[in-house]
Amino acid sequence: MAADLDPIDARILDILQQDAGLSVAEVAERVGLSASPCWRRIKRLEDAGLIVRRVTLLDAEKLGLDFEVYAIVKLNLPSRDNLNQFEQAVHAWPEVVQCATITGREDYVLRIVTRDMHAFDLFLRDKLLSLGIVSDCESHIVTRGVKNATALPLNLITPHLGQGS
């Protein structure tokens, strides 16, 4: 579908990535359409699966959830059963906000958000290590976030969008 994006579709996606709370009328005004055609385009983009969902981003620090850790996890044996068991467990743990399989010696990288070091230690002991299938977990505590973007770089597939749209 990326090849089918015209400049207006790309602009709509870029605008919604920046602020999904805008009304259709506000998005339409920014892209130079009336509300009905803009709504139809947004609906088509949703139906095509390009818009997966709309969310609200929260301030972790103000909520007291600013202790962030990247954990590199290696399983005892990366068998299909162990991979499935681990991934099912990860889905049930609210502290894990991102999880990805990775190449190399380790199997997963997790982004974990908790209140503090004590809460992370409890997570590590009571959840991650208690699975019994983790052979190693290397934790990296984030001391300062430098960039935390949520928007995809649409200018890589639609160069006319430009930087900073």
mmCIF file of C-alpha atoms in Angstrom:
data_model
loop_
_atom_site.group_PDB
_atom_site.id
_atom_site.type_symbol
_atom_site.label_atom_id
_atom_site.label_comp_id
_atom_site.label_asym_id
_atom_site.label_seq_id
_atom_site.Cartn_x
_atom_site.Cartn_y
_atom_site.Cartn_z
ATOM 1 C CA MET A 1 0.000 0.000 0.000
ATOM 2 C CA ALA A 2 2.958 2.358 0.538
ATOM 3 C CA ALA A 3 3.285 2.777 -3.224
ATOM 4 C CA ASP A 4 -0.407 3.748 -3.364
ATOM 5 C CA LEU A 5 -0.014 6.648 -0.936
ATOM 6 C CA ASP A 6 -0.604 9.955 -2.615
ATOM 7 C CA PRO A 7 0.716 13.158 -1.032
ATOM 8 C CA ILE A 8 -2.590 13.867 0.726
ATOM 9 C CA ASP A 9 -2.762 10.367 2.256
ATOM 10 C CA ALA A 10 0.844 10.707 3.439
ATOM 11 C CA ARG A 11 0.119 14.128 4.942
ATOM 12 C CA ILE A 12 -2.985 12.773 6.727
ATOM 13 C CA LEU A 13 -0.927 9.944 8.215
ATOM 14 C CA ASP A 14 1.801 12.345 9.283
ATOM 15 C CA ILE A 15 -0.702 14.690 10.939
ATOM 16 C CA LEU A 16 -2.439 11.836 12.771
ATOM 17 C CA GLN A 17 0.921 10.494 13.985
ATOM 18 C CA GLN A 18 1.607 13.858 15.577
ATOM 19 C CA ASP A 19 -1.859 14.286 17.137
ATOM 20 C CA ALA A 20 -4.476 11.541 16.782
ATOM 21 C CA GLY A 21 -6.867 13.623 18.869
ATOM 22 C CA LEU A 22 -7.541 16.072 16.063
ATOM 23 C CA SER A 23 -11.040 16.073 14.640
ATOM 24 C CA VAL A 24 -11.589 15.057 11.030
ATOM 25 C CA ALA A 25 -12.437 18.699 10.304
ATOM 26 C CA GLU A 26 -9.068 19.840 11.732
ATOM 27 C CA VAL A 27 -7.158 17.225 9.714
ATOM 28 C CA ALA A 28 -9.144 18.127 6.598
ATOM 29 C CA GLU A 29 -8.316 21.813 7.021
ATOM 30 C CA ARG A 30 -4.590 21.058 7.357
ATOM 31 C CA VAL A 31 -4.535 18.983 4.147
ATOM 32 C CA GLY A 32 -6.846 21.231 2.150
ATOM 33 C CA LEU A 33 -9.889 18.965 1.914
ATOM 34 C CA SER A 34 -13.432 19.160 3.161
ATOM 35 C CA ALA A 35 -14.363 16.870 6.048
ATOM 36 C CA SER A 36 -16.202 14.144 4.065
ATOM 37 C CA PRO A 37 -13.403 13.291 1.594
ATOM 38 C CA CYS A 38 -10.881 13.465 4.437
ATOM 39 C CA TRP A 39 -12.969 11.079 6.544
ATOM 40 C CA ARG A 40 -13.220 8.660 3.580
ATOM 41 C CA ARG A 41 -9.430 8.731 3.166
ATOM 42 C CA ILE A 42 -8.877 8.098 6.882
ATOM 43 C CA LYS A 43 -11.378 5.227 6.776
ATOM 44 C CA ARG A 44 -9.613 3.728 3.735
ATOM 45 C CA LEU A 45 -6.239 4.004 5.511
ATOM 46 C CA GLU A 46 -7.732 2.269 8.566
ATOM 47 C CA ASP A 47 -9.331 -0.457 6.438
ATOM 48 C CA ALA A 48 -5.989 -1.025 4.684
ATOM 49 C CA GLY A 49 -4.350 -1.515 8.092
ATOM 50 C CA LEU A 50 -2.021 1.481 7.812
ATOM 51 C CA ILE A 51 -3.685 3.068 10.824
ATOM 52 C CA VAL A 52 -3.574 0.330 13.444
ATOM 53 C CA ARG A 53 -4.982 2.261 16.408
ATOM 54 C CA ARG A 54 -5.008 5.706 17.967
ATOM 55 C CA VAL A 55 -3.509 6.219 21.403
ATOM 56 C CA THR A 56 -2.814 8.854 23.997
ATOM 57 C CA LEU A 57 0.801 9.280 25.111
ATOM 58 C CA LEU A 58 1.249 9.790 28.845
ATOM 59 C CA ASP A 59 4.007 11.492 30.832
ATOM 60 C CA ALA A 60 5.767 8.609 32.623
ATOM 61 C CA GLU A 61 7.684 10.911 34.954
ATOM 62 C CA LYS A 62 4.569 12.715 36.174
ATOM 63 C CA LEU A 63 2.911 9.332 36.748
ATOM 64 C CA GLY A 64 5.888 8.036 38.737
ATOM 65 C CA LEU A 65 6.695 5.394 36.123
ATOM 66 C CA ASP A 66 10.023 6.779 34.968
ATOM 67 C CA PHE A 67 12.328 3.893 35.902
ATOM 68 C CA GLU A 68 13.133 2.366 32.525
ATOM 69 C CA VAL A 69 15.266 -0.678 31.781
ATOM 70 C CA TYR A 70 16.294 -2.456 28.605
ATOM 71 C CA ALA A 71 16.758 -6.136 29.361
ATOM 72 C CA ILE A 72 18.544 -8.476 26.983
ATOM 73 C CA VAL A 73 17.205 -11.983 27.573
ATOM 74 C CA LYS A 74 18.607 -15.370 26.610
ATOM 75 C CA LEU A 75 16.521 -18.491 27.019
ATOM 76 C CA ASN A 76 17.937 -21.812 28.261
ATOM 77 C CA LEU A 77 16.881 -23.430 25.015
ATOM 78 C CA PRO A 78 15.180 -21.348 22.327
ATOM 79 C CA SER A 79 12.775 -24.124 21.343
ATOM 80 C CA ARG A 80 9.367 -23.407 19.845
ATOM 81 C CA ASP A 81 7.686 -24.252 23.175
ATOM 82 C CA ASN A 82 10.014 -21.999 25.180
ATOM 83 C CA LEU A 83 9.657 -19.136 22.711
ATOM 84 C CA ASN A 84 5.863 -19.440 22.839
ATOM 85 C CA GLN A 85 5.857 -19.679 26.657
ATOM 86 C CA PHE A 86 8.085 -16.615 26.960
ATOM 87 C CA GLU A 87 6.067 -14.546 24.491
ATOM 88 C CA GLN A 88 2.771 -15.450 26.193
ATOM 89 C CA ALA A 89 4.230 -14.408 29.535
ATOM 90 C CA VAL A 90 5.495 -11.102 28.120
ATOM 91 C CA HIS A 91 1.998 -10.254 26.873
ATOM 92 C CA ALA A 92 0.677 -10.677 30.433
ATOM 93 C CA TRP A 93 3.305 -8.408 32.056
ATOM 94 C CA PRO A 94 2.261 -4.742 31.991
ATOM 95 C CA GLU A 95 5.807 -3.659 32.922
ATOM 96 C CA VAL A 96 7.028 -4.831 29.509
ATOM 97 C CA VAL A 97 6.060 -2.077 27.087
ATOM 98 C CA GLN A 98 8.088 -3.424 24.154
ATOM 99 C CA CYS A 99 9.515 -6.809 23.288
ATOM 100 C CA ALA A 100 11.384 -7.897 20.182
ATOM 101 C CA THR A 101 13.214 -11.013 19.095
ATOM 102 C CA ILE A 102 16.764 -10.189 18.129
ATOM 103 C CA THR A 103 19.623 -11.776 16.227
ATOM 104 C CA GLY A 104 22.843 -12.784 17.904
ATOM 105 C CA ARG A 105 23.601 -14.692 21.100
ATOM 106 C CA GLU A 106 20.533 -13.455 22.946
ATOM 107 C CA ASP A 107 16.911 -14.054 22.065
ATOM 108 C CA TYR A 108 14.919 -10.964 23.138
ATOM 109 C CA VAL A 109 15.212 -7.337 24.084
ATOM 110 C CA LEU A 110 12.594 -5.978 26.486
ATOM 111 C CA ARG A 111 11.801 -2.389 27.360
ATOM 112 C CA ILE A 112 10.542 -2.424 30.933
ATOM 113 C CA VAL A 113 8.914 0.489 32.777
ATOM 114 C CA THR A 114 8.422 0.456 36.557
ATOM 115 C CA ARG A 115 8.262 2.852 39.520
ATOM 116 C CA ASP A 116 11.776 2.267 40.822
ATOM 117 C CA MET A 117 14.670 -0.159 41.273
ATOM 118 C CA HIS A 118 12.753 -2.156 43.895
ATOM 119 C CA ALA A 119 9.773 -2.643 41.557
ATOM 120 C CA PHE A 120 12.153 -3.724 38.784
ATOM 121 C CA ASP A 121 13.841 -6.219 41.134
ATOM 122 C CA LEU A 122 10.440 -7.700 42.012
ATOM 123 C CA PHE A 123 9.575 -7.952 38.324
ATOM 124 C CA LEU A 124 12.881 -9.649 37.622
ATOM 125 C CA ARG A 125 12.576 -12.167 40.472
ATOM 126 C CA ASP A 126 8.832 -12.840 40.510
ATOM 127 C CA LYS A 127 8.100 -12.788 36.810
ATOM 128 C CA LEU A 128 11.009 -12.970 34.400
ATOM 129 C CA LEU A 129 13.328 -15.358 36.230
ATOM 130 C CA SER A 130 10.534 -17.409 37.796
ATOM 131 C CA LEU A 131 9.576 -18.694 34.327
ATOM 132 C CA GLY A 132 12.431 -21.162 34.644
ATOM 133 C CA ILE A 133 13.414 -20.864 30.973
ATOM 134 C CA VAL A 134 15.639 -17.763 31.143
ATOM 135 C CA SER A 135 19.353 -18.524 31.282
ATOM 136 C CA ASP A 136 20.612 -14.931 31.248
ATOM 137 C CA CYS A 137 19.247 -11.419 31.614
ATOM 138 C CA GLU A 138 21.475 -8.403 31.106
ATOM 139 C CA SER A 139 19.793 -5.237 32.355
ATOM 140 C CA HIS A 140 20.591 -1.730 31.164
ATOM 141 C CA ILE A 141 19.056 1.053 33.249
ATOM 142 C CA VAL A 142 18.170 4.168 31.290
ATOM 143 C CA THR A 143 19.760 7.189 32.937
ATOM 144 C CA ARG A 144 18.366 9.766 30.508
ATOM 145 C CA GLY A 145 16.113 9.471 27.496
ATOM 146 C CA VAL A 146 17.500 11.211 24.442
ATOM 147 C CA LYS A 147 14.828 10.486 21.825
ATOM 148 C CA ASN A 148 11.522 8.707 22.164
ATOM 149 C CA ALA A 149 9.707 9.076 18.866
ATOM 150 C CA THR A 150 6.438 7.378 18.123
ATOM 151 C CA ALA A 151 5.998 8.660 14.569
ATOM 152 C CA LEU A 152 7.302 6.584 11.670
ATOM 153 C CA PRO A 153 9.586 8.430 9.211
ATOM 154 C CA LEU A 154 7.072 8.689 6.358
ATOM 155 C CA ASN A 155 9.453 10.876 4.368
ATOM 156 C CA LEU A 156 11.436 7.693 3.619
ATOM 157 C CA ILE A 157 8.562 6.387 1.495
ATOM 158 C CA THR A 158 7.039 9.717 0.482
ATOM 159 C CA PRO A 159 9.972 12.125 -0.087
ATOM 160 C CA HIS A 160 7.643 15.022 -0.934
ATOM 161 C CA LEU A 161 6.564 15.056 2.712
ATOM 162 C CA GLY A 162 9.944 16.512 3.688
ATOM 163 C CA GLN A 163 11.491 16.792 7.113
ATOM 164 C CA GLY A 164 9.664 18.248 10.080
ATOM 165 C CA SER A 165 6.161 17.989 8.634
#
